[in-house]
PDB file of C-alpha atoms and ligand atoms in Angstrom:
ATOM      1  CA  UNK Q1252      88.133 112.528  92.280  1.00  0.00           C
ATOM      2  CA  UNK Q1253      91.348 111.087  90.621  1.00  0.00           C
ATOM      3  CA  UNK Q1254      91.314 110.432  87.494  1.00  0.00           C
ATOM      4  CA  UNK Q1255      94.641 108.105  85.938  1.00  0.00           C
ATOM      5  CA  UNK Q1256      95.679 109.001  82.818  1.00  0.00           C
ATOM      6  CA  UNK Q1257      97.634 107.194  79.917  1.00  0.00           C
ATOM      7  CA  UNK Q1258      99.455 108.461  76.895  1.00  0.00           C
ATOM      8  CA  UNK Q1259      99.097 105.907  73.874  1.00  0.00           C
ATOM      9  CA  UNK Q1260     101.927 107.061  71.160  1.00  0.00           C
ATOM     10  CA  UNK Q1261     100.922 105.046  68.296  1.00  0.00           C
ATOM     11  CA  UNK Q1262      99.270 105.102  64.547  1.00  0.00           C
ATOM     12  CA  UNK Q1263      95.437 105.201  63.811  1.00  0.00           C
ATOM     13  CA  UNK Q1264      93.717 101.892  62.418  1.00  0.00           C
ATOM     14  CA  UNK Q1265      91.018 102.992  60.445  1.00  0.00           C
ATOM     15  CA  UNK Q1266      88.935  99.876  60.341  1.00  0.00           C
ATOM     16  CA  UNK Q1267      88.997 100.381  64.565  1.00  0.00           C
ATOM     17  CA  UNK Q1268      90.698  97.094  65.709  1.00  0.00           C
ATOM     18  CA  UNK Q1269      94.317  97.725  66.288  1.00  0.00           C
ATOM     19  CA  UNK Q1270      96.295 100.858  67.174  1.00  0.00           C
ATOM     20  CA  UNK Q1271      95.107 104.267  68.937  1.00  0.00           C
ATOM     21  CA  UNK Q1272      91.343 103.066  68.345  1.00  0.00           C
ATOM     22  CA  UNK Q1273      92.666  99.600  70.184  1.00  0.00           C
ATOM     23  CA  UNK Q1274      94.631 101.288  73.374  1.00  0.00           C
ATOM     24  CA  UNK Q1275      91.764 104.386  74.045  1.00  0.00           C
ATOM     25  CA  UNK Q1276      88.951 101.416  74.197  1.00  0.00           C
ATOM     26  CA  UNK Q1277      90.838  99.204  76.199  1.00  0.00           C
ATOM     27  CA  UNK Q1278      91.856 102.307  78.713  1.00  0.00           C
ATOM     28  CA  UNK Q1279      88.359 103.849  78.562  1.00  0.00           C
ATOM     29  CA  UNK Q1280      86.854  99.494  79.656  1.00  0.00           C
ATOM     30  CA  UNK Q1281      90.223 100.088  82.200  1.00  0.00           C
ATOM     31  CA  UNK Q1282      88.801 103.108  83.801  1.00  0.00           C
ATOM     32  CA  UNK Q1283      91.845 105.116  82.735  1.00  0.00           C
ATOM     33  CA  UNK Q1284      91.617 108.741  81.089  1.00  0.00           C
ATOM     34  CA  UNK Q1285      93.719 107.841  77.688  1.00  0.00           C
ATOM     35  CA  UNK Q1286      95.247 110.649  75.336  1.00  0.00           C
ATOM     36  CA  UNK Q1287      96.841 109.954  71.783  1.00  0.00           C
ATOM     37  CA  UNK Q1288      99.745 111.704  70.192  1.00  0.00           C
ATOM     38  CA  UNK Q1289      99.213 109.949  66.694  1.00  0.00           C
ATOM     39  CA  UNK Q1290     101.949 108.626  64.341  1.00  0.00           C
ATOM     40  CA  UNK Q1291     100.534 107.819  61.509  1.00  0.00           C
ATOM     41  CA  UNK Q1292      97.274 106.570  59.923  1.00  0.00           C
ATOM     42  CA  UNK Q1293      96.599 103.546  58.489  1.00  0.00           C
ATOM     43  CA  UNK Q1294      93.862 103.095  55.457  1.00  0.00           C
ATOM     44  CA  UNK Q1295      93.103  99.389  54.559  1.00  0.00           C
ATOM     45  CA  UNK Q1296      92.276  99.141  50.496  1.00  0.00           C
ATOM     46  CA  UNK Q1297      88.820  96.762  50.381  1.00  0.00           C
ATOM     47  CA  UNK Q1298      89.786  97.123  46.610  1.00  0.00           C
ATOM     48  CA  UNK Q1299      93.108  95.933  46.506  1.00  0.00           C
ATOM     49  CA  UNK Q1300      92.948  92.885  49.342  1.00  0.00           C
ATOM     50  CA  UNK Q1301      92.553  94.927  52.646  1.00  0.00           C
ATOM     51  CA  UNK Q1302      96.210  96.318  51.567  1.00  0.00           C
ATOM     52  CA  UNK Q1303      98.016  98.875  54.699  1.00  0.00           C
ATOM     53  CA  UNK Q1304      98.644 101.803  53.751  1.00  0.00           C
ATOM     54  CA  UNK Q1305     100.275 103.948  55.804  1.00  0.00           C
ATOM     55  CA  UNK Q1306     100.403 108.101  55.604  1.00  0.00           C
ATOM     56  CA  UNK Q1307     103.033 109.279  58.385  1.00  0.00           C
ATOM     57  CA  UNK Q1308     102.216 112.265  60.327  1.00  0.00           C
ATOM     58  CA  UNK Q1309     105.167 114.879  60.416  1.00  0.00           C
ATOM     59  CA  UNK Q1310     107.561 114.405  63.545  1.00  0.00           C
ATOM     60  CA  UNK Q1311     106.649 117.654  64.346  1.00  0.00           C
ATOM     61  CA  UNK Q1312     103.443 117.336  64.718  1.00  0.00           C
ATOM     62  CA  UNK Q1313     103.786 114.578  66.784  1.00  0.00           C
ATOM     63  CA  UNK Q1314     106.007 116.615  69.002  1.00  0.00           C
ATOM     64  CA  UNK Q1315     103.526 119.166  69.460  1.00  0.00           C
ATOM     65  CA  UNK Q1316     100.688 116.600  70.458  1.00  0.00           C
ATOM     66  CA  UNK Q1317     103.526 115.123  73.192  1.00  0.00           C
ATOM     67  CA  UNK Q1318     103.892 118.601  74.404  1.00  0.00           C
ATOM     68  CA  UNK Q1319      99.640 119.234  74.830  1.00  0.00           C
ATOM     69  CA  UNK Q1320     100.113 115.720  76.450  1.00  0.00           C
ATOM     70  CA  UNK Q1321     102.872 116.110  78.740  1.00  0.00           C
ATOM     71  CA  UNK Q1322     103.035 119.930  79.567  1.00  0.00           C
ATOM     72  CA  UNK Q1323      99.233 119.971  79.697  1.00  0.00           C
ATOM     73  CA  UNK Q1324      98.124 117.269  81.064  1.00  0.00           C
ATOM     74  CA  UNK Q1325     100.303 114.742  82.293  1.00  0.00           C
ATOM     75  CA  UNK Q1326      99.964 110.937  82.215  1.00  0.00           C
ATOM     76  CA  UNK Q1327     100.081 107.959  85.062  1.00  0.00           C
ATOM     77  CA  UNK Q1328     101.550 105.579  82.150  1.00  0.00           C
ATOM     78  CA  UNK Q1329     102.646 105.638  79.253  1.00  0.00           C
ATOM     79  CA  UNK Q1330     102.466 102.796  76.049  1.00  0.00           C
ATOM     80  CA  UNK Q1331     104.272 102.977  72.340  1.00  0.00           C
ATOM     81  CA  UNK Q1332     102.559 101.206  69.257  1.00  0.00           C
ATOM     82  CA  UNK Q1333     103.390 101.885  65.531  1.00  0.00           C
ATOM     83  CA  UNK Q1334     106.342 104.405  65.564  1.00  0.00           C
ATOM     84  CA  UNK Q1335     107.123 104.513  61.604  1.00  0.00           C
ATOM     85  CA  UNK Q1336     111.147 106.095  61.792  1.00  0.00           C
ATOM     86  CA  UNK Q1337     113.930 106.171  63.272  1.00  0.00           C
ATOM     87  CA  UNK Q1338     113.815 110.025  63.853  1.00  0.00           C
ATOM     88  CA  UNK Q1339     110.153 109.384  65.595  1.00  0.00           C
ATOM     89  CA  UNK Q1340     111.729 106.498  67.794  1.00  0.00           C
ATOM     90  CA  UNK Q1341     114.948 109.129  69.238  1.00  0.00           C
ATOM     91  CA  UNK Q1342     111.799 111.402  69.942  1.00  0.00           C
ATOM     92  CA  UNK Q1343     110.105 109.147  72.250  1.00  0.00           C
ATOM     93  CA  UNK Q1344     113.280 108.133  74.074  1.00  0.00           C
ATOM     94  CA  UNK Q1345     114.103 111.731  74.350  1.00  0.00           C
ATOM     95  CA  UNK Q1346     110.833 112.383  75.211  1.00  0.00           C
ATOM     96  CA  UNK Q1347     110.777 109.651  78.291  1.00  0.00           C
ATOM     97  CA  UNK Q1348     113.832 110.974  79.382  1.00  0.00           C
ATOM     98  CA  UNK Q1349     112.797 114.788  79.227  1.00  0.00           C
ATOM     99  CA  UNK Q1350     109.484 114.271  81.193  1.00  0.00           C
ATOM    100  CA  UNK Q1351     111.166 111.091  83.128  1.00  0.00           C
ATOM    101  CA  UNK Q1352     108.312 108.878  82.352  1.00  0.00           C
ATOM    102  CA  UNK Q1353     108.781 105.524  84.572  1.00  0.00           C
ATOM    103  CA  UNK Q1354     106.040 103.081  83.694  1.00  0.00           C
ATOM    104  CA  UNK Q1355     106.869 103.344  79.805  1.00  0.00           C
ATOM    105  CA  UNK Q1356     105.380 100.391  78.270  1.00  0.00           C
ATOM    106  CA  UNK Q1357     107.119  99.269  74.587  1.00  0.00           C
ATOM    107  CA  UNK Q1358     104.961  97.136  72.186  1.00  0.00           C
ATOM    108  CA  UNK Q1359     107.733  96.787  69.553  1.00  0.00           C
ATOM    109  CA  UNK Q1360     105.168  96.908  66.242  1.00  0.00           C
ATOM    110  CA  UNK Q1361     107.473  95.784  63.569  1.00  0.00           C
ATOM    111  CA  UNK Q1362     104.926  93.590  62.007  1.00  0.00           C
ATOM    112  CA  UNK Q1363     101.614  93.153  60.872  1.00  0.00           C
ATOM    113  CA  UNK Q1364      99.366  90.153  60.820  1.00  0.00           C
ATOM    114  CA  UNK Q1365     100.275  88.449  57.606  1.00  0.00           C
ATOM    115  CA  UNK Q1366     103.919  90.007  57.720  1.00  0.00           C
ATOM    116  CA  UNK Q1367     107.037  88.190  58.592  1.00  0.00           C
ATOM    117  CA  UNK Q1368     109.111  90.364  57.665  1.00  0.00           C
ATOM    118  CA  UNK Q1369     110.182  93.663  59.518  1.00  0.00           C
ATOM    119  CA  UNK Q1370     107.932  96.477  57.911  1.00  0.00           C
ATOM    120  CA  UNK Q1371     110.590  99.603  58.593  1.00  0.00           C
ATOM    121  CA  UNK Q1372     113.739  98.266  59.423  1.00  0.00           C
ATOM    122  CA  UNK Q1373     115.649 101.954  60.196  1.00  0.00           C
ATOM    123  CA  UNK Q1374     112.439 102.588  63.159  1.00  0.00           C
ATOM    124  CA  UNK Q1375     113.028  98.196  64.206  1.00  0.00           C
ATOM    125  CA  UNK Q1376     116.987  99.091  64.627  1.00  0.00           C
ATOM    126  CA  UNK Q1377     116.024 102.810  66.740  1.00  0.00           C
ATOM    127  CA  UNK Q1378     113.661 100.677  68.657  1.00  0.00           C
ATOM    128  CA  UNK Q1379     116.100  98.402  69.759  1.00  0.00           C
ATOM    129  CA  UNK Q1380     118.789 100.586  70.678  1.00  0.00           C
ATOM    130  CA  UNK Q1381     116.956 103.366  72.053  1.00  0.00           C
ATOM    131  CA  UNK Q1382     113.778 102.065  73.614  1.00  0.00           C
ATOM    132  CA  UNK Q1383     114.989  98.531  75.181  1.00  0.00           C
ATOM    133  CA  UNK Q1384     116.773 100.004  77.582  1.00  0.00           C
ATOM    134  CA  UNK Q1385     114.228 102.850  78.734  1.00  0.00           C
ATOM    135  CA  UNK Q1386     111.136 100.458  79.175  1.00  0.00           C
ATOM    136  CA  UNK Q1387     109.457  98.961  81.969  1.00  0.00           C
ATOM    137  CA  UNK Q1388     107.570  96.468  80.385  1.00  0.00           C
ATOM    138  CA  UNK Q1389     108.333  95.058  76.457  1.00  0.00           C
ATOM    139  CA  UNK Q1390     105.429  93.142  74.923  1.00  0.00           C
ATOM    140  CA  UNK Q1391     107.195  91.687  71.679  1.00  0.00           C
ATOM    141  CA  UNK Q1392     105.911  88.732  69.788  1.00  0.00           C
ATOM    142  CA  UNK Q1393     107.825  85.890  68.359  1.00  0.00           C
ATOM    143  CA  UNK Q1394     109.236  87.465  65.327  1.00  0.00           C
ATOM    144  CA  UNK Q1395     109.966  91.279  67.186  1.00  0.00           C
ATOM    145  CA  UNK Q1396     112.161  89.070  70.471  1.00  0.00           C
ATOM    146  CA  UNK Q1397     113.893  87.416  67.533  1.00  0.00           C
ATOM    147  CA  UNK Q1398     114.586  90.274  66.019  1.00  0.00           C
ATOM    148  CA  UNK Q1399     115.370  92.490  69.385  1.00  0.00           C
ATOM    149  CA  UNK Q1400     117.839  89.008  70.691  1.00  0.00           C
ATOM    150  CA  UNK Q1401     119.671  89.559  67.361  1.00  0.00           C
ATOM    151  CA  UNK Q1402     118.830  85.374  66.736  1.00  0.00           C
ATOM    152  CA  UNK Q1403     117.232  84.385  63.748  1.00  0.00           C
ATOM    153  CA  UNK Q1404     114.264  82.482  64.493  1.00  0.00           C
ATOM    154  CA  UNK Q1405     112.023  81.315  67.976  1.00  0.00           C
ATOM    155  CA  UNK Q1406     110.373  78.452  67.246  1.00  0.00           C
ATOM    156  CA  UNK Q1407     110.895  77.073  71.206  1.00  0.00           C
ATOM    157  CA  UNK Q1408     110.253  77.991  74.901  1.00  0.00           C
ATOM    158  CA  UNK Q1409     113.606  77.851  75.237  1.00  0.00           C
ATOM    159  CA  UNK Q1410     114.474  80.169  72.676  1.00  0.00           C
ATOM    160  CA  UNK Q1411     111.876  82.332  74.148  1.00  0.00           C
ATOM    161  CA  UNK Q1412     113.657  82.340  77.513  1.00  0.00           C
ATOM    162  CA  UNK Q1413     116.721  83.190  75.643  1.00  0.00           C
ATOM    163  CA  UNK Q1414     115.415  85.523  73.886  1.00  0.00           C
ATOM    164  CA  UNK Q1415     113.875  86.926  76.897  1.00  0.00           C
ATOM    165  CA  UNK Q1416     116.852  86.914  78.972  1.00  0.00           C
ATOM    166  CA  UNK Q1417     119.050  89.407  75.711  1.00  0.00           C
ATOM    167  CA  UNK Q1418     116.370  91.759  75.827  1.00  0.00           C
ATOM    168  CA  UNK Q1419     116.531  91.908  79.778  1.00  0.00           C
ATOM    169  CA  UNK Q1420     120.253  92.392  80.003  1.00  0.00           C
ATOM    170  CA  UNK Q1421     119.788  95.087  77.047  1.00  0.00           C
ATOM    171  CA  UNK Q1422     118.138  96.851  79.956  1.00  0.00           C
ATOM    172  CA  UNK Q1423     113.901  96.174  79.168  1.00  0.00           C
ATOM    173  CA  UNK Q1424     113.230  95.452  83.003  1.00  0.00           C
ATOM    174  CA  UNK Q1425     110.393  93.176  82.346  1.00  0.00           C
ATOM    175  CA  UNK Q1426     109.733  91.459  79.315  1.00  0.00           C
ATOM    176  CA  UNK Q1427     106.544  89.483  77.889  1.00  0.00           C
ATOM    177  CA  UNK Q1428     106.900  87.531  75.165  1.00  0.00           C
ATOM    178  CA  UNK Q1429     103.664  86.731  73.007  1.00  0.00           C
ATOM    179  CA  UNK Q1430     103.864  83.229  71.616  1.00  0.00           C
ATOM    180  CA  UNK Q1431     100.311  83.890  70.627  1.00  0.00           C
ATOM    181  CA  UNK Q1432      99.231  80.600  67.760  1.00  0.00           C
ATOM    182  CA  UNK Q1433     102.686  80.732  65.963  1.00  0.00           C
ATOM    183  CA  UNK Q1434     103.945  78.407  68.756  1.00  0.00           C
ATOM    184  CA  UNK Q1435     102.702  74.998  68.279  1.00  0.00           C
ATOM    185  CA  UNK Q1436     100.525  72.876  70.860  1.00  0.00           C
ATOM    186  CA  UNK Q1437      97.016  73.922  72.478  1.00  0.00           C
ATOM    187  CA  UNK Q1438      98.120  76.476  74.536  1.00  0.00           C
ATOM    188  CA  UNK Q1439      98.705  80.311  73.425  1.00  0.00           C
ATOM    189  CA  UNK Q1440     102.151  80.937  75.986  1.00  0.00           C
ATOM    190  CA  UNK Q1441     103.191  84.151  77.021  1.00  0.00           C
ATOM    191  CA  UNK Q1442     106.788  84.052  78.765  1.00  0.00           C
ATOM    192  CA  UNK Q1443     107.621  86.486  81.436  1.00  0.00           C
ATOM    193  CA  UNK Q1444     111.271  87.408  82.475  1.00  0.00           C
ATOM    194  CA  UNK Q1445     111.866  90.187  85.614  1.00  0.00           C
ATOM    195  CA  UNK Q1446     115.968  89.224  85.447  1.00  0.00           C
ATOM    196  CA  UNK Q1447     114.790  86.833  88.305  1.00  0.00           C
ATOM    197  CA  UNK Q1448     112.291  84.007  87.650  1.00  0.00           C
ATOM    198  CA  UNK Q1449     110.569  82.894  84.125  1.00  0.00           C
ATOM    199  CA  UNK Q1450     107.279  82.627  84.210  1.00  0.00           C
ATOM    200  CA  UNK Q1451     104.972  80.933  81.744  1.00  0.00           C
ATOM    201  CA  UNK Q1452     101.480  81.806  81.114  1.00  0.00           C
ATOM    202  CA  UNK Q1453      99.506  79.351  79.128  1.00  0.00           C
ATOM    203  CA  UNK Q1454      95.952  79.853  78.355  1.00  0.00           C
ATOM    204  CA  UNK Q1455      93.837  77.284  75.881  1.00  0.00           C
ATOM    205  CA  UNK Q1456      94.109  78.909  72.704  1.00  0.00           C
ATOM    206  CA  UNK Q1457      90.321  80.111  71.480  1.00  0.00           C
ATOM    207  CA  UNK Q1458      89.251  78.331  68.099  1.00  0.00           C
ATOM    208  CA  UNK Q1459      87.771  80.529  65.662  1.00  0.00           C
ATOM    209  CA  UNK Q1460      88.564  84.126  67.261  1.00  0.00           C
ATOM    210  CA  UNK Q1461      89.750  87.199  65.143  1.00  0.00           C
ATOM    211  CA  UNK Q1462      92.892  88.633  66.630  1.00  0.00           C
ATOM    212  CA  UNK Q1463      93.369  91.948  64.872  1.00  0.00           C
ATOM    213  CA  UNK Q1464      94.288  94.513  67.528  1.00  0.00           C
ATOM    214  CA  UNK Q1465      95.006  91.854  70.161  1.00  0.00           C
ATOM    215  CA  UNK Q1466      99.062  92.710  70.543  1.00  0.00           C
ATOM    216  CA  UNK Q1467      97.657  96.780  70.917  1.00  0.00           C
ATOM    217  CA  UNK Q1468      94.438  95.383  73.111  1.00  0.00           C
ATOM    218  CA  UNK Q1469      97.032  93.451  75.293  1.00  0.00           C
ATOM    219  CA  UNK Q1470     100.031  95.809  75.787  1.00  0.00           C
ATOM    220  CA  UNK Q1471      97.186  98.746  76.630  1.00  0.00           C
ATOM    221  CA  UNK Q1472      95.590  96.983  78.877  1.00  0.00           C
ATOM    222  CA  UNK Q1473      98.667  96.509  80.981  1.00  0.00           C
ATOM    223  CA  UNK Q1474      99.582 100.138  80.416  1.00  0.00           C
ATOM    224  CA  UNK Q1475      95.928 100.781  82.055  1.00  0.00           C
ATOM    225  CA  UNK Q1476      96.546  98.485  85.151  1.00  0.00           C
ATOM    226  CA  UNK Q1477      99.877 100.871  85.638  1.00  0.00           C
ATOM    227  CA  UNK Q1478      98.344 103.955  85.485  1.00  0.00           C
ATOM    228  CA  UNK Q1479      96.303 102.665  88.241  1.00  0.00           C
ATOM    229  CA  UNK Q1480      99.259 101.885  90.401  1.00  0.00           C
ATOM    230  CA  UNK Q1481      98.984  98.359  89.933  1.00  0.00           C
ATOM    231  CA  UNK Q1482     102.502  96.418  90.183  1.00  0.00           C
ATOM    232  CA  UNK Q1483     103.603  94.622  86.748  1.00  0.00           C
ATOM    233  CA  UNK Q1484     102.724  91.591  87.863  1.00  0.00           C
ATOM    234  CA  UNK Q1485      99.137  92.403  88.476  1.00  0.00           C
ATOM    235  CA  UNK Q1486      98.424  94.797  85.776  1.00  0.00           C
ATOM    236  CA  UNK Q1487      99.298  91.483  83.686  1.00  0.00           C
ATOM    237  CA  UNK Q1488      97.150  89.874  85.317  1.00  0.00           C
ATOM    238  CA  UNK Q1489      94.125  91.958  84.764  1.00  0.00           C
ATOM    239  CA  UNK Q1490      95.083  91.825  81.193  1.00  0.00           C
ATOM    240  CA  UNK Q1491      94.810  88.283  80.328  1.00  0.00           C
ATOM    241  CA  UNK Q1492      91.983  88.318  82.061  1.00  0.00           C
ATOM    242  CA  UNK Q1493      90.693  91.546  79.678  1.00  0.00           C
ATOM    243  CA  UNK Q1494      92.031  89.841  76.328  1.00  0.00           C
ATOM    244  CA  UNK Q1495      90.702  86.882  76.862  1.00  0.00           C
ATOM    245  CA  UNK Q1496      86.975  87.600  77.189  1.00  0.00           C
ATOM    246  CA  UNK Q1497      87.424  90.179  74.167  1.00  0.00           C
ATOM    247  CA  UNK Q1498      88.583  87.225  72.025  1.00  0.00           C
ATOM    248  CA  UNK Q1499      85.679  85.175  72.965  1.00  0.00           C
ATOM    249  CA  UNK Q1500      83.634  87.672  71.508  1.00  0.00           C
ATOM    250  CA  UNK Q1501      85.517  89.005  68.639  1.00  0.00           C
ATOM    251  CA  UNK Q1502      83.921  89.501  65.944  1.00  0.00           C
ATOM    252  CA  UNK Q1503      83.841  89.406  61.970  1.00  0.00           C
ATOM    253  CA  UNK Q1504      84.196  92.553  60.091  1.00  0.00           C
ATOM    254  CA  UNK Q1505      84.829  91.380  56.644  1.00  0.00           C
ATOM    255  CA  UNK Q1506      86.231  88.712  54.456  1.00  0.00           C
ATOM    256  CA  UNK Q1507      89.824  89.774  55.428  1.00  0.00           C
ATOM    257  CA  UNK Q1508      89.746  90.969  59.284  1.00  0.00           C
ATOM    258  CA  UNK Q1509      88.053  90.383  62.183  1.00  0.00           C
ATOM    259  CA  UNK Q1510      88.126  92.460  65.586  1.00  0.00           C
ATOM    260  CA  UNK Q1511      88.183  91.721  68.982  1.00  0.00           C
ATOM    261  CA  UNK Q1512      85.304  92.900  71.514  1.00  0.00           C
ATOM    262  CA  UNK Q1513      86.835  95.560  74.161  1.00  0.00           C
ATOM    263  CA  UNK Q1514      84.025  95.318  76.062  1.00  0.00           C
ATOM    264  CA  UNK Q1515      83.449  91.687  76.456  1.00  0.00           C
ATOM    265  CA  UNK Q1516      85.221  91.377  80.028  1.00  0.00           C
ATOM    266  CA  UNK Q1517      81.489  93.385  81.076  1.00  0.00           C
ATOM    267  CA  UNK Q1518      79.212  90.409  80.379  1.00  0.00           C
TER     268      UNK Q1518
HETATM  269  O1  PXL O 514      98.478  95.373  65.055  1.00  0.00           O
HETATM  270  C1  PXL O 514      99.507  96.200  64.665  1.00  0.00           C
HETATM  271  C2  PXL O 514      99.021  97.565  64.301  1.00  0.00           C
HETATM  272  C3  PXL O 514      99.405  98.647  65.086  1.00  0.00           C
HETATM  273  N1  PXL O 514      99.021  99.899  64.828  1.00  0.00           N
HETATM  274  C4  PXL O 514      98.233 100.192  63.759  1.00  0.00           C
HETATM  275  C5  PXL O 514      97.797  99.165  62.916  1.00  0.00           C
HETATM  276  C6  PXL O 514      98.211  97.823  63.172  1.00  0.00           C
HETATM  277  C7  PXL O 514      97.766  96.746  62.286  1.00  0.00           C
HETATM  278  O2  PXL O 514      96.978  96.912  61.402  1.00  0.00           O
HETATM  279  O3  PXL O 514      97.022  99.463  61.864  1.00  0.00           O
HETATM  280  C8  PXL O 514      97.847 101.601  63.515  1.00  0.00           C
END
């Protein structure tokens, strides 16, 4: 029987709603095999606010999960989260290129919920000159295509298609921008830009939903659909579908976060 597989490089989320823990439920609801080469792990302080803090893993031990990964195993698809440095981000475009991964999914983490501002701005910079131009798919939200468009703000669809259409010609082959609730009116948009046609997604946005761990949830779930053999366009299909029922159901943790239900989409 075969079995797809997917590769999730990205950090650990300790309270279980973004990150690794994010992308191996969404692949395991996705019928896809998943395997982790971890970056980092994040602890959240329930004495100081729910505060990130972040412990890095060594590069090299990263390298020597990509190897068990790659040499070992193999993967259908592959999808980036939290990368942490510039020396991490020249090992996953050298790694992409080694093993000449094709359905590389990018989900440009720069921020965090509750962060506007770019969190490391050396591994934001290596992101967008090294792993633009090797992706299939980009999934960046509002503040990560402003930042990857070199403009200084999105605040319309039409900066989104322009934004959308830099990123393109800086050689992402399809790229999804997240409007998610920072875009005013009732809908949550998501534009979508092949170099050919824009598309725009709209969905009613869901009152009263936690979204930690939706950008990871989202960009895995598409990563799933390609490991599957499923064509862009479809695998992003199946993942609106997938996000949307796990927002419907997400779920309170605690007074600061709240976490979306992977497997909602069951019910
Ligand atoms: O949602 C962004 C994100 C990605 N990866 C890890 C995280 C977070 C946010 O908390 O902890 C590991």
């Amino acid at each position: 029987m075969t079995m797809y597989k997917a590769m999730t490089i990205a950090g650990s989320d300790t309270s279980g709603g973004a990150g690794m823990e994010a992308d191996m439920k969404t692949f395991q609801e996705m019928g896809v095999y998943g395997t982790t080469a971890l970056t980092c792990i994040v602890a959240q302080n329930p004495n100081a606010d729910w505060a990130h803090e972040i412990y890095s893993i060594e590069t090299s031990v990263i390298e020597k999960q990509l190897v068990t990964i790659l040499q070992g195993i193999g993967c259908d698809a592959m999808k980036t989260g939290m990368l942490g440095g510039a020396e991490l981000v020249e090992l996953v475009a050298a790694t992409i290129d080694k093993y000449k991964l094709k359905n590389v999914v990018i989900d440009p983490v720069m921020v965090c919920k509750g962060i506007d501002t770019i969190m490391v701005p050396e591994a934001a910079a290596a992101i967008k000159e090294l792993l633009v131009k090797r992706a299939l798919v980009m999934t960046p939200n509002l503040l990560e295509a402003a930042y990857l468009a070199d403009m200084p703000a999105i605040t319309t669809l039409d900066e989104m298609k322009q934004a959308a259409a830099k990123i393109h010609d800086n050689g992402c082959q399809n790229v999804i921008i997240k409007a998610g609730d920072r875009l005013s009116g009732n809908d949550a948009v998501e534009l979508v830009y092949d170099g050919k046609s824009f598309t725009e997604k709209r969905h009613p946005k869901i009152a009263n939903s936690y979204n930690h761990g939706a950008g990871c949830t989202f960009s895995a779930a598409i990563t799933a659909g390609l490991a599957k053999g499923m064509t862009v366009t479809d695998a992003l299909e199946k993942a609106e579908i997938f996000i949307d029922a796990a927002l419907r159901q997400s779920f309170r943790l605690n007074q600061w976060s709240g976490a979306l239900k992977h497997c909602a989409w069951r019910e």
